CSV table of C-alpha atoms and ligand atoms in Angstrom, one decimal:
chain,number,residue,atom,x,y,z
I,129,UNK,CA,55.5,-46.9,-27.3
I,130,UNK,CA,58.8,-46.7,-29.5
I,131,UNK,CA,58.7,-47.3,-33.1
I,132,UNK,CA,62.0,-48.8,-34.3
I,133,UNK,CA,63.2,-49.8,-37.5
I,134,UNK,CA,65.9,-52.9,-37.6
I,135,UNK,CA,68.5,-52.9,-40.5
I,136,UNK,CA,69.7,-56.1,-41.2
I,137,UNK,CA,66.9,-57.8,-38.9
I,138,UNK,CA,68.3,-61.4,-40.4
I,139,UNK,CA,71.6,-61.1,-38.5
I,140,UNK,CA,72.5,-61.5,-35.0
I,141,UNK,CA,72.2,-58.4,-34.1
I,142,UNK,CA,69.1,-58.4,-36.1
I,143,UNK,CA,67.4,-61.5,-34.7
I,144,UNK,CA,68.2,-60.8,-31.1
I,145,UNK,CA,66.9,-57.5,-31.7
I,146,UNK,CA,63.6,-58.9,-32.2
I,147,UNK,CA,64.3,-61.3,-29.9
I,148,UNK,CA,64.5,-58.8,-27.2
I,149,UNK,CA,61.4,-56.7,-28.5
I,150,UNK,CA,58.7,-59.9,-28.4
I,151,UNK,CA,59.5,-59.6,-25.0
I,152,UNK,CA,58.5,-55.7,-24.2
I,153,UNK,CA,55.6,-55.7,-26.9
I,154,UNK,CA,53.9,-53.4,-24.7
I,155,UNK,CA,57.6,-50.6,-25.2
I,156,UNK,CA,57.7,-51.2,-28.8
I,157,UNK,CA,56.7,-51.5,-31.8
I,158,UNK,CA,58.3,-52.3,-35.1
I,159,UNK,CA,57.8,-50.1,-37.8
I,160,UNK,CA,60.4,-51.6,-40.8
I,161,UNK,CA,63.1,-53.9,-41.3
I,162,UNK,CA,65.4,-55.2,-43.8
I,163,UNK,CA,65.9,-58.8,-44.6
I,164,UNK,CA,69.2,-60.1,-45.7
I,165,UNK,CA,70.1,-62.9,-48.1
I,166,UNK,CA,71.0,-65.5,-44.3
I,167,UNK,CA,68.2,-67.1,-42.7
I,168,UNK,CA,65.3,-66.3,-46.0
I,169,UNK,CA,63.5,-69.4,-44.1
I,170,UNK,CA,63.0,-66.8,-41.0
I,171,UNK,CA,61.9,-63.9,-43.6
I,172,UNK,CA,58.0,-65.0,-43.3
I,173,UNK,CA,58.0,-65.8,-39.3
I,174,UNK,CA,60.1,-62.6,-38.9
I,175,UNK,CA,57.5,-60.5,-40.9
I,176,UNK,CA,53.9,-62.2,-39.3
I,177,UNK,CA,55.4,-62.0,-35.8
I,178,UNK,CA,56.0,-57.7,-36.0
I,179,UNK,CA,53.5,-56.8,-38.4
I,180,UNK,CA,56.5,-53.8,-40.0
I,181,UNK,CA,54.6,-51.3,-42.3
I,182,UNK,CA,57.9,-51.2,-44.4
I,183,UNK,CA,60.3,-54.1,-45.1
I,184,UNK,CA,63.1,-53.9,-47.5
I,185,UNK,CA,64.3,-56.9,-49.1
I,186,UNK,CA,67.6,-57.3,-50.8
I,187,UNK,CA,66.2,-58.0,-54.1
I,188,UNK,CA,62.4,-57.2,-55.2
I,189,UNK,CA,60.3,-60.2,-55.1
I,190,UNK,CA,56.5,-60.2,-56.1
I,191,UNK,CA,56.1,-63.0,-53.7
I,192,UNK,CA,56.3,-61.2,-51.0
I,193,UNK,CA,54.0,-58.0,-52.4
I,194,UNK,CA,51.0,-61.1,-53.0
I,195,UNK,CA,51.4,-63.0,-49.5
I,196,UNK,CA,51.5,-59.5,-47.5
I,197,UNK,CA,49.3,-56.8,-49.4
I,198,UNK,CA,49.3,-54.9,-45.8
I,199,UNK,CA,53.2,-54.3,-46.0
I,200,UNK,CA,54.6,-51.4,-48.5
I,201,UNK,CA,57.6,-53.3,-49.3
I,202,UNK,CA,61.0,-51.5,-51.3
I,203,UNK,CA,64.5,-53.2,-51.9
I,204,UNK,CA,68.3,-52.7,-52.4
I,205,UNK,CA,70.4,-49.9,-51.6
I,206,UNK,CA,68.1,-47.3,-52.2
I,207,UNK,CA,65.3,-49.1,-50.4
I,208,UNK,CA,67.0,-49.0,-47.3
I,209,UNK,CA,67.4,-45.1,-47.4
I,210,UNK,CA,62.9,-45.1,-48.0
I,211,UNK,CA,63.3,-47.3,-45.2
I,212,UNK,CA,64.9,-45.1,-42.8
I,213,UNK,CA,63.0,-42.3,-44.2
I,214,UNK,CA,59.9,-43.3,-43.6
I,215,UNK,CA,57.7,-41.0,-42.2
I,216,UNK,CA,57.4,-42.1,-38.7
I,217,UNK,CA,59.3,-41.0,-36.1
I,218,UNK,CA,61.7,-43.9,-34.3
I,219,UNK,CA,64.4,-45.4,-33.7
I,220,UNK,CA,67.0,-47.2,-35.9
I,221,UNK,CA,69.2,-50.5,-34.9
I,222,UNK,CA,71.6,-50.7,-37.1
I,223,UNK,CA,72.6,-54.3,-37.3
I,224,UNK,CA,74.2,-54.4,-41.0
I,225,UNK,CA,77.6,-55.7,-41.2
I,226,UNK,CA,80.2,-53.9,-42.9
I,227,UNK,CA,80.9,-50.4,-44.4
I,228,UNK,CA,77.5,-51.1,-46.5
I,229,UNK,CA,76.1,-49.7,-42.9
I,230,UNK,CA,77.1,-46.1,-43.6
I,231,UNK,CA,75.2,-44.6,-46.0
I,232,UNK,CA,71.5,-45.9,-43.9
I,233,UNK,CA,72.9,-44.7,-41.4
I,234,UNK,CA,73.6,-41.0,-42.3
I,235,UNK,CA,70.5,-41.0,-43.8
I,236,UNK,CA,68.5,-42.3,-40.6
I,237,UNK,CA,70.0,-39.5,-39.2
I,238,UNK,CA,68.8,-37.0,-41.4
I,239,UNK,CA,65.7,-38.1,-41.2
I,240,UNK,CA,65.5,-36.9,-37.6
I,241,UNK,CA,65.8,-41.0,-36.3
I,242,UNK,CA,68.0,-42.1,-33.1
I,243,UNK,CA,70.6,-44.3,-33.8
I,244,UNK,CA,71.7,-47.7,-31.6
I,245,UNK,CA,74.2,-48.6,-33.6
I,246,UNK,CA,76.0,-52.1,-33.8
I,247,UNK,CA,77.5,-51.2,-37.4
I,248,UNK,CA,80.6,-50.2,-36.0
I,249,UNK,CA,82.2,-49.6,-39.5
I,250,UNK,CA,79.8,-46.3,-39.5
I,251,UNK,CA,82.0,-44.2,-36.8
I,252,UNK,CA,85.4,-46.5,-38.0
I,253,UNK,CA,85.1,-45.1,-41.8
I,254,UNK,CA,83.3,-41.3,-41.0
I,255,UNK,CA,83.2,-40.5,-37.0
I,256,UNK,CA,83.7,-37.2,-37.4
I,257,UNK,CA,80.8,-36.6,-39.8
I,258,UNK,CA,78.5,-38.6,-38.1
I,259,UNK,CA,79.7,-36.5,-34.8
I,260,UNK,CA,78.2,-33.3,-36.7
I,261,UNK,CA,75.5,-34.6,-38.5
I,262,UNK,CA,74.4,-35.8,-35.1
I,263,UNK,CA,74.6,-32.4,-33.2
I,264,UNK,CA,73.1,-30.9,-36.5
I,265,UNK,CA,69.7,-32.7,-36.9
I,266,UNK,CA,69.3,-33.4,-32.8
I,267,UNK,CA,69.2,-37.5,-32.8
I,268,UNK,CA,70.5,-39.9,-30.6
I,269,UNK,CA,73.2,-42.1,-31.3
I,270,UNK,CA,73.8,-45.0,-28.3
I,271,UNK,CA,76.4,-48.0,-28.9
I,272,UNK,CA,75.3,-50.9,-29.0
I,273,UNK,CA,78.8,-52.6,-29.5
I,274,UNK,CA,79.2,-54.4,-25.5
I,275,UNK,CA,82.2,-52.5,-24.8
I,276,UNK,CA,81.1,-49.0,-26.3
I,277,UNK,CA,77.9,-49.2,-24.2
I,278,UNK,CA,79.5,-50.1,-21.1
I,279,UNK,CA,82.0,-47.1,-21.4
I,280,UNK,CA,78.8,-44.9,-22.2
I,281,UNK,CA,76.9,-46.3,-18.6
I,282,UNK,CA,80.5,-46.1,-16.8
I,283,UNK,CA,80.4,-42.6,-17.8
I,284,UNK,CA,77.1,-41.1,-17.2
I,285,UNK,CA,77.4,-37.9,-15.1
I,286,UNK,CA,81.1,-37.9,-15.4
I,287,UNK,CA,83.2,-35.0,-16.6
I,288,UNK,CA,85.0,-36.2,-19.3
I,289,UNK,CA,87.9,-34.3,-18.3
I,290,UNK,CA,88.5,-36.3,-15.3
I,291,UNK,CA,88.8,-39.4,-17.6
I,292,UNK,CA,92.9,-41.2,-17.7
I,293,UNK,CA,92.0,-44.0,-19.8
I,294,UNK,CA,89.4,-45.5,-21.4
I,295,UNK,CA,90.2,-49.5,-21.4
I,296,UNK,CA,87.7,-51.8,-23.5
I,297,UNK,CA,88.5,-55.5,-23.4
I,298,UNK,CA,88.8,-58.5,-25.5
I,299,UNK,CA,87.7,-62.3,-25.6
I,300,UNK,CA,90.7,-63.0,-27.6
I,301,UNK,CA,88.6,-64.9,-30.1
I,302,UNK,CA,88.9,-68.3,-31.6
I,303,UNK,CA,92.5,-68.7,-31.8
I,304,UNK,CA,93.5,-66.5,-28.2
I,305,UNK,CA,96.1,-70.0,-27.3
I,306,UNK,CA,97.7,-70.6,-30.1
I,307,UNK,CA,101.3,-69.0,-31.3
I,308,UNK,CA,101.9,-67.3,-34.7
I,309,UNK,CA,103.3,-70.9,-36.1
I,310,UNK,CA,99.9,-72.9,-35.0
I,311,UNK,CA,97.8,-70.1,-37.2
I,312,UNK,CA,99.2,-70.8,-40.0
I,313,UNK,CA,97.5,-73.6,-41.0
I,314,UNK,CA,93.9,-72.8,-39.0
I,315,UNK,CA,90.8,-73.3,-41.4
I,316,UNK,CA,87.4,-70.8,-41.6
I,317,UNK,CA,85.7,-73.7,-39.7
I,318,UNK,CA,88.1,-73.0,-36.6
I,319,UNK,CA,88.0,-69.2,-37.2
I,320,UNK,CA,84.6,-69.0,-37.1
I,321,UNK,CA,84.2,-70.8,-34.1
I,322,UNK,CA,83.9,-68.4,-31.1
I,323,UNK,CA,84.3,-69.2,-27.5
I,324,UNK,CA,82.4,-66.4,-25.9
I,325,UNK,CA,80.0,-65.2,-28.6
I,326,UNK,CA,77.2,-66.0,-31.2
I,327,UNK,CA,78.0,-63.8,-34.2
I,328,UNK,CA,77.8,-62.9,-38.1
I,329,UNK,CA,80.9,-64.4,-39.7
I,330,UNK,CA,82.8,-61.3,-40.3
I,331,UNK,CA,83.0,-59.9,-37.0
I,332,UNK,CA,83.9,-63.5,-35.3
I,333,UNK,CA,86.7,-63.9,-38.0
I,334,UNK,CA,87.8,-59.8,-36.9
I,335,UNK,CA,87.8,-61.1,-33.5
I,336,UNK,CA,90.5,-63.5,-34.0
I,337,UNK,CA,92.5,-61.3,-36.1
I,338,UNK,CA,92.0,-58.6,-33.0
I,339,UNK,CA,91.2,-56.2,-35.5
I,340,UNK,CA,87.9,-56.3,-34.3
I,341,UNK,CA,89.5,-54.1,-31.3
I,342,UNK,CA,91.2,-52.3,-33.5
I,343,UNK,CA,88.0,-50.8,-34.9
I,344,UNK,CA,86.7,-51.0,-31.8
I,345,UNK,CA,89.8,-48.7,-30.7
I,346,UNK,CA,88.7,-46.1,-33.3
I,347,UNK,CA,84.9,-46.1,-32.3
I,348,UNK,CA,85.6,-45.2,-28.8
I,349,UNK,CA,87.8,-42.6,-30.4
I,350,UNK,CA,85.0,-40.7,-32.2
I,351,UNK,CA,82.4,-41.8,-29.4
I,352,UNK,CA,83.9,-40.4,-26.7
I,353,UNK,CA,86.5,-37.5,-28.2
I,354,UNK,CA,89.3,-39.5,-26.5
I,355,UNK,CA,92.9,-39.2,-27.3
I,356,UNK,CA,94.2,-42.8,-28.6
I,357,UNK,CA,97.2,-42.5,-26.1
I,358,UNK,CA,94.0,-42.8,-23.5
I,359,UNK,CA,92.0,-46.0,-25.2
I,360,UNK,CA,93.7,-49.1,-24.5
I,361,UNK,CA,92.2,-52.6,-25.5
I,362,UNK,CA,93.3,-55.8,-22.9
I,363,UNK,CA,92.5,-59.3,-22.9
I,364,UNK,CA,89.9,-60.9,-20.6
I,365,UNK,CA,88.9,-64.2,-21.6
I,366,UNK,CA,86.0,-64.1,-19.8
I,367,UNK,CA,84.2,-61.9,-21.6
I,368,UNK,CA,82.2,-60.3,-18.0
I,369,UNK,CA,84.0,-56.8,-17.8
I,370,UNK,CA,83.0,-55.1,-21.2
I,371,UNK,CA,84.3,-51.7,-20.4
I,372,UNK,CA,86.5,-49.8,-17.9
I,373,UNK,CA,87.0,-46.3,-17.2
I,374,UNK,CA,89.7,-45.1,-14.8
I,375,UNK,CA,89.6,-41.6,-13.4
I,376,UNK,CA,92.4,-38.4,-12.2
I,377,UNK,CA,91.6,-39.4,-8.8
I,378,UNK,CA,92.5,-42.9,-8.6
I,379,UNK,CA,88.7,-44.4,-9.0
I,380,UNK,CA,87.9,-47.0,-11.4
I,381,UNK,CA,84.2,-47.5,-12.8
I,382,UNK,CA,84.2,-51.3,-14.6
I,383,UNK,CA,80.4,-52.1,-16.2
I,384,UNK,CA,79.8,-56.1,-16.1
I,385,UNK,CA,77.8,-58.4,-17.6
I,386,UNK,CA,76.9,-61.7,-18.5
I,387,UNK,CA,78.2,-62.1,-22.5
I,388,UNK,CA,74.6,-61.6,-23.8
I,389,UNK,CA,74.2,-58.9,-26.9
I,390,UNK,CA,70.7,-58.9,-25.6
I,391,UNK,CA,72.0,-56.8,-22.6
I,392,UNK,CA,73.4,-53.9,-24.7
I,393,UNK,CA,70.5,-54.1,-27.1
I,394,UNK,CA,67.6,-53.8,-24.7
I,395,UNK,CA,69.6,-50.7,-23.3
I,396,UNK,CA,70.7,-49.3,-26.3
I,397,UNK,CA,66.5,-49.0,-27.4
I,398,UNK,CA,65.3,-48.0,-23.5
I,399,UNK,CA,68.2,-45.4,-22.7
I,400,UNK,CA,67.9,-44.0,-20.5
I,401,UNK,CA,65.8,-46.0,-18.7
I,402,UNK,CA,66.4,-49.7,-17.8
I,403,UNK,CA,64.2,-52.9,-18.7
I,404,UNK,CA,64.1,-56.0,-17.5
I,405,UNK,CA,66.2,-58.4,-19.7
I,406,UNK,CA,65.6,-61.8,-18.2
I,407,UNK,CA,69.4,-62.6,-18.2
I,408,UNK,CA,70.8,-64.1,-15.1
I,409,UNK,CA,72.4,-62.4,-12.8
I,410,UNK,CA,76.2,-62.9,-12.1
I,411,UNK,CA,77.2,-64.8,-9.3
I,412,UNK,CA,80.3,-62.9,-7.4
I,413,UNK,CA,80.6,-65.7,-5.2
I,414,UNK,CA,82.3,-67.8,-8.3
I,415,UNK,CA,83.4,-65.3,-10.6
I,416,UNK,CA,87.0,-65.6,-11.8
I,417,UNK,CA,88.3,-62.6,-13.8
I,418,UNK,CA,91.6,-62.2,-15.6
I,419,UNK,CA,93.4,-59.3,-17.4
I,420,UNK,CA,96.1,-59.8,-19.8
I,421,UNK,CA,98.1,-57.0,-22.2
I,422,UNK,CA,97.2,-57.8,-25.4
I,423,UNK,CA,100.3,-58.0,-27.7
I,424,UNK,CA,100.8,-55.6,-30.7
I,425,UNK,CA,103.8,-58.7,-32.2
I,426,UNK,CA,101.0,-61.5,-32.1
I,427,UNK,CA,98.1,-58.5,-33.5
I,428,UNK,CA,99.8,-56.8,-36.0
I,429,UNK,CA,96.3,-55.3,-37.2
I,430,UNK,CA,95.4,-54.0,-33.4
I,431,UNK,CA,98.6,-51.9,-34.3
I,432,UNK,CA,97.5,-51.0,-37.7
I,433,UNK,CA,94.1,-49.7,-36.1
I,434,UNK,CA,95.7,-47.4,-34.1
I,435,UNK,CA,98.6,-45.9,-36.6
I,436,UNK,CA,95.5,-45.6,-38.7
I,437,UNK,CA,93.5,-44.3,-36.7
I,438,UNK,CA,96.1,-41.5,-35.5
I,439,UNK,CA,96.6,-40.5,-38.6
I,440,UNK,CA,93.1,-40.6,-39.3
I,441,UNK,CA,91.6,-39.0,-42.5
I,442,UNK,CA,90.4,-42.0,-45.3
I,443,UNK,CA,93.1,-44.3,-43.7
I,444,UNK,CA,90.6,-45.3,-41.3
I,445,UNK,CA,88.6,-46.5,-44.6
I,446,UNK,CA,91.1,-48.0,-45.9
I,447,UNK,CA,92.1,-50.0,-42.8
I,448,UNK,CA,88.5,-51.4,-43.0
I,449,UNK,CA,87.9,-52.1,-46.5
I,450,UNK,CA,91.3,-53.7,-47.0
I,451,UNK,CA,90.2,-55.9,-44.0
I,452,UNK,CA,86.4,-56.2,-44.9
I,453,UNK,CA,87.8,-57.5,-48.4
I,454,UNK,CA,90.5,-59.4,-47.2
I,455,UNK,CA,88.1,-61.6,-44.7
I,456,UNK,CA,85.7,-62.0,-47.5
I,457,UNK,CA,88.2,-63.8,-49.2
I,458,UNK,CA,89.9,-65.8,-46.1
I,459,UNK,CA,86.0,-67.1,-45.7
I,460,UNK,CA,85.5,-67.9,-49.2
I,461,UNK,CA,89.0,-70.2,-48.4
I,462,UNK,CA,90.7,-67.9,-51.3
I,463,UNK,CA,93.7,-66.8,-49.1
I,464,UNK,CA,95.0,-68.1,-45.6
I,465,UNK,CA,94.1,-66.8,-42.3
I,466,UNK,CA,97.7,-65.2,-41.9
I,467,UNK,CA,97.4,-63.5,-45.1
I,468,UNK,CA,94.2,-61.5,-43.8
I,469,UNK,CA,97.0,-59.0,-41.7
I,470,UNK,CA,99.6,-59.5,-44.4
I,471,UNK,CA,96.8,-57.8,-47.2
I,472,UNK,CA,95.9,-54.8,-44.6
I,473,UNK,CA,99.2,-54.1,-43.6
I,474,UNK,CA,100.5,-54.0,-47.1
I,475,UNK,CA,97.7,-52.0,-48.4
I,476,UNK,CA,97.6,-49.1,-45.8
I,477,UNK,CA,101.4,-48.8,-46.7
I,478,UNK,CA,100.5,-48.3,-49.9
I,479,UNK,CA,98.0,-46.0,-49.7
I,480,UNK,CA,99.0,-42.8,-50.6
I,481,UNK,CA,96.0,-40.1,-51.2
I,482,UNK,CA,94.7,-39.1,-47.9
I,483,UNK,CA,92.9,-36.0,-47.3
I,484,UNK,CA,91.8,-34.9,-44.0
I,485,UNK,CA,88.4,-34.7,-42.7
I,486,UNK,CA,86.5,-36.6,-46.1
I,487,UNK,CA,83.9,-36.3,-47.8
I,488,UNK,CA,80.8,-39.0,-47.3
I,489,UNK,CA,81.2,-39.4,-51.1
I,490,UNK,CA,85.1,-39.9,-51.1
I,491,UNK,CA,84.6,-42.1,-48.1
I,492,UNK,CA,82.6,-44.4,-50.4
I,493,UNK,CA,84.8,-44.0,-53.0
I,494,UNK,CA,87.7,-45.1,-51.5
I,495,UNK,CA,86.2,-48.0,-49.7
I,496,UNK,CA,85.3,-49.0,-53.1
I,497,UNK,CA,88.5,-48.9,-54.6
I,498,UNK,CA,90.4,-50.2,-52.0
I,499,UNK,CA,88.0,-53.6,-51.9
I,500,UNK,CA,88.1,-53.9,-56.0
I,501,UNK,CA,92.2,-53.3,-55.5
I,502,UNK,CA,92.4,-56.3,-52.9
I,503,UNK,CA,89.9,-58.5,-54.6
I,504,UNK,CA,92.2,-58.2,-57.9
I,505,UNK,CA,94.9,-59.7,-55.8
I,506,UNK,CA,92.9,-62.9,-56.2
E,21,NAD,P1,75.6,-60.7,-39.5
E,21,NAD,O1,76.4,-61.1,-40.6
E,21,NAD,O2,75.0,-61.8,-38.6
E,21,NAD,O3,74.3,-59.8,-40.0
E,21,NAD,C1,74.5,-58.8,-40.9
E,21,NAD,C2,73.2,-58.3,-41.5
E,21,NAD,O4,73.5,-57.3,-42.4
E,21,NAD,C3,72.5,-59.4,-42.3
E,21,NAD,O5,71.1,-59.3,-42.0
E,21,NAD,C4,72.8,-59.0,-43.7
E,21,NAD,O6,71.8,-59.5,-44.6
E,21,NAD,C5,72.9,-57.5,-43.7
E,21,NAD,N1,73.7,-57.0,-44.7
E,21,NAD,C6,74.9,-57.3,-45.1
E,21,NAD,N2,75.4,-56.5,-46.1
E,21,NAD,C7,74.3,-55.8,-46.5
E,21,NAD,C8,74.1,-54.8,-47.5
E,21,NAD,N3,75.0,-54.5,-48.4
E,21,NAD,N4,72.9,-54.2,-47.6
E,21,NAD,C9,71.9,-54.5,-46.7
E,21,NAD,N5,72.0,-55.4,-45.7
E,21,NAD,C10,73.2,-56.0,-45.6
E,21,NAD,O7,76.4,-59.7,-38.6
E,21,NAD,P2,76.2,-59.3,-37.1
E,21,NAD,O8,77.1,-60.1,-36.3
E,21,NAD,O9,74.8,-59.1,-36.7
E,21,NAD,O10,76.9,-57.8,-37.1
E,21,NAD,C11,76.3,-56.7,-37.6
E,21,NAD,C12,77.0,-55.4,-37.1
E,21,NAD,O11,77.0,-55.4,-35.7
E,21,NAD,C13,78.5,-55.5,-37.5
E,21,NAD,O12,79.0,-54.2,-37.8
E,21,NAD,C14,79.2,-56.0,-36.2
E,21,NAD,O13,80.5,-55.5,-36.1
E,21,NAD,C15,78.3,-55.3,-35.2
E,21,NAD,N6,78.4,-56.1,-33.9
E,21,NAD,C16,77.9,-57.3,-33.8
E,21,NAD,C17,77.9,-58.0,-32.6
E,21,NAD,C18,77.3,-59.4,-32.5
E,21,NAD,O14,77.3,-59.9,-31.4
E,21,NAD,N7,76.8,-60.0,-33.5
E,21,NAD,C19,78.4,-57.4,-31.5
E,21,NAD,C20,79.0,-56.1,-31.6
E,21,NAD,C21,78.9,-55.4,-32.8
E,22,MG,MG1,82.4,-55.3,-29.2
């Protein structure tokens, strides 16, 4: 048996995390999990159906203490971090969205957990600490992100060395047909409207930006120590090839699967072994694929990933919480879905105080400042 702890278990990545684990009882067993403010209708069904020891909640609430006396229950920030420190060996799913992802997750860490991590902002914002703190206290940390965990099974008992390119592919998102005049006018209805995938808000509205590959780009980056001349991001509409690894000697290594977060999930909490996931199998005898460049004119913020990513330091952070502000307020219908790339791009120009390899605590204080500077805007 496993124990795992799910952060942000209200989510998608949450609730297909517990999706997946109803169906392996007998592998784990869920120890804690934090509730969000979505789906409170769920928090009740979610709790009697796992039977945590330790829930956080995003707010204290009596009500909860009186209906489950069995459960030690905690709350906000610092609840998740007695959350991931409690004292049972395990592993942690990080399924919170945003930079608010970090700071759980570098405590997790320290607290001698494995990581599968969906909260991509965590390596985006602070790779290379995470990369130490890693080797330092011994833990696991396995992708959960589709084309991350591809790239990680494509390369299993590879030498790295022999690696040309790592290429990680894209749906194209909600608005992948239409020209730069057509989004001009698109609403969050249409944005959040995804052809391929079921997913929290932000992320869905990243993936028709593209900057959702952008981040992506960086990940791999810090995941895989690989040159960003050698990560390369296409589109493939189909959404079946999640990651692709070409080697010095001509061979390519391509992981498929049907577009089903369960997939990565499952494999994320049984690597290395393999479980069965009850997703159907791909039929090759009617499978269409197709591969198209993905343009850096019509994605100005794939662009703006990689120059900040290059130049690494906090502009990573500031790439993000520019964005994670800036599609806070494009949902919220207080700017445009253009004016999204217009905010990032102007604010990374800005930015002039980077230092190189950051602290944790000037990471967080930068993605502070640079949300409070972009929500002043409006
Ligand atoms: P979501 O919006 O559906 O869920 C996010 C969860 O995080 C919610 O439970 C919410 O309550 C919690 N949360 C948000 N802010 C929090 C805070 N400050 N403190 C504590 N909890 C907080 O998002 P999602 O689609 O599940 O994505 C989660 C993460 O996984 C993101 O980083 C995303 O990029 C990544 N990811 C998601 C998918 C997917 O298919 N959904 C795929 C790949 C990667
Ligand atoms: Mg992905």
């Amino acid at each position: 048996m496993k124990n795992v702890y799910i952060l942000g278990a209200t989510g998608s990545i949450g609730l297909q995390t517990i999706d997946v684990i109803l169906k392996h009882t007998d592998k784990f067993k869920v120890v804690g999990i934090s509730l969000g403010f979505s789906n409170k209708d769920k928090h009740y069904e979610i709790i009697d159906s796992l039977k945590p020891e330790i829930v956080c909640l995003r707010e204290k609430d009596l009500k909860y203490e009186k209906d489950f006396p069995r459960v030690k229950f905690v709350s906000g920030d610092e609840g998740l971090i007695s959350l991931v420190n409690y004292p049972k060996k395990g592993i942690v799913v990080n399924g919170i969205s945003g930079s608010a992802g970090l700071v759980p997750t570098v405590a997790a860490i320290k607290s001698k957990k494995d990581i599968a991590l969906a909260n991509k902002e965590t390596l985006v914002t602070a790779g290379h600490l995470i990369k130490k703190l890693i080797k330092e206290y011994e833990v696991k940390l396995i992708p959960i992100d589709s084309e991350h965990n591809a790239l990680m099974n494509a390369l299993i008992g590879e030498d790295i060395k022999n690696v040309k390119s790592l290429i990680i592919t894209a749906s194209g998102g909600a608005f992948r047909d239409y020209n730069k005049e057509e989004l001009k006018n698109v609403t969050v209805k249409d944005a959040l409207k995804h052809p391929n995938w079921q997913m929290g808000p932000k992320i869905t509205v990243d993936s028709a930006t593209m900057m959702n590959k952008g981040l992506e780009v960086i990940e791999a980056h810090y995941l895989f120590d690989m040159d960003y001349d050698k990560i390369k991001a296409v589109l493939h509409k189909e959404s079946i090839v999640h990651g692709i690894v070409t080697f010095n000697d001509g061979s390519v290594k391509a992981v498929l699967a049907k577009p089903d977060m369960r997939m990565p999930i499952l494999g994320a909490l049984s690597y290395p072994k393999r479980l069965e996931s009850g997703i159907e199998e791909i039929d090759f005898t009617n499978l269409n694929l197709s591969f198209y460049p993905l343009s850096f004119e019509k994605y100005p913020l794939l662009k703006a990933a990689y120059d900040a990513g290059k130049k690494g330091g906090l502009y990573p952070t500031v790439l993000n919480a520019a964005n994670e502000a800036a599609v806070n307020l494009f949902i919220k219908e207080k700017i445009s879905f253009l004016e999204i790339e217009e905010i990032v791009i102007k604010v990374l120009k800005e930015f002039k105080d980077n230092v190189s390899n950051p602290t944790l605590e000037e990471i967080i204080e930068t993605d502070k400042k640079i949300k409070e500077e972009v929500y002043s805007l409006c």
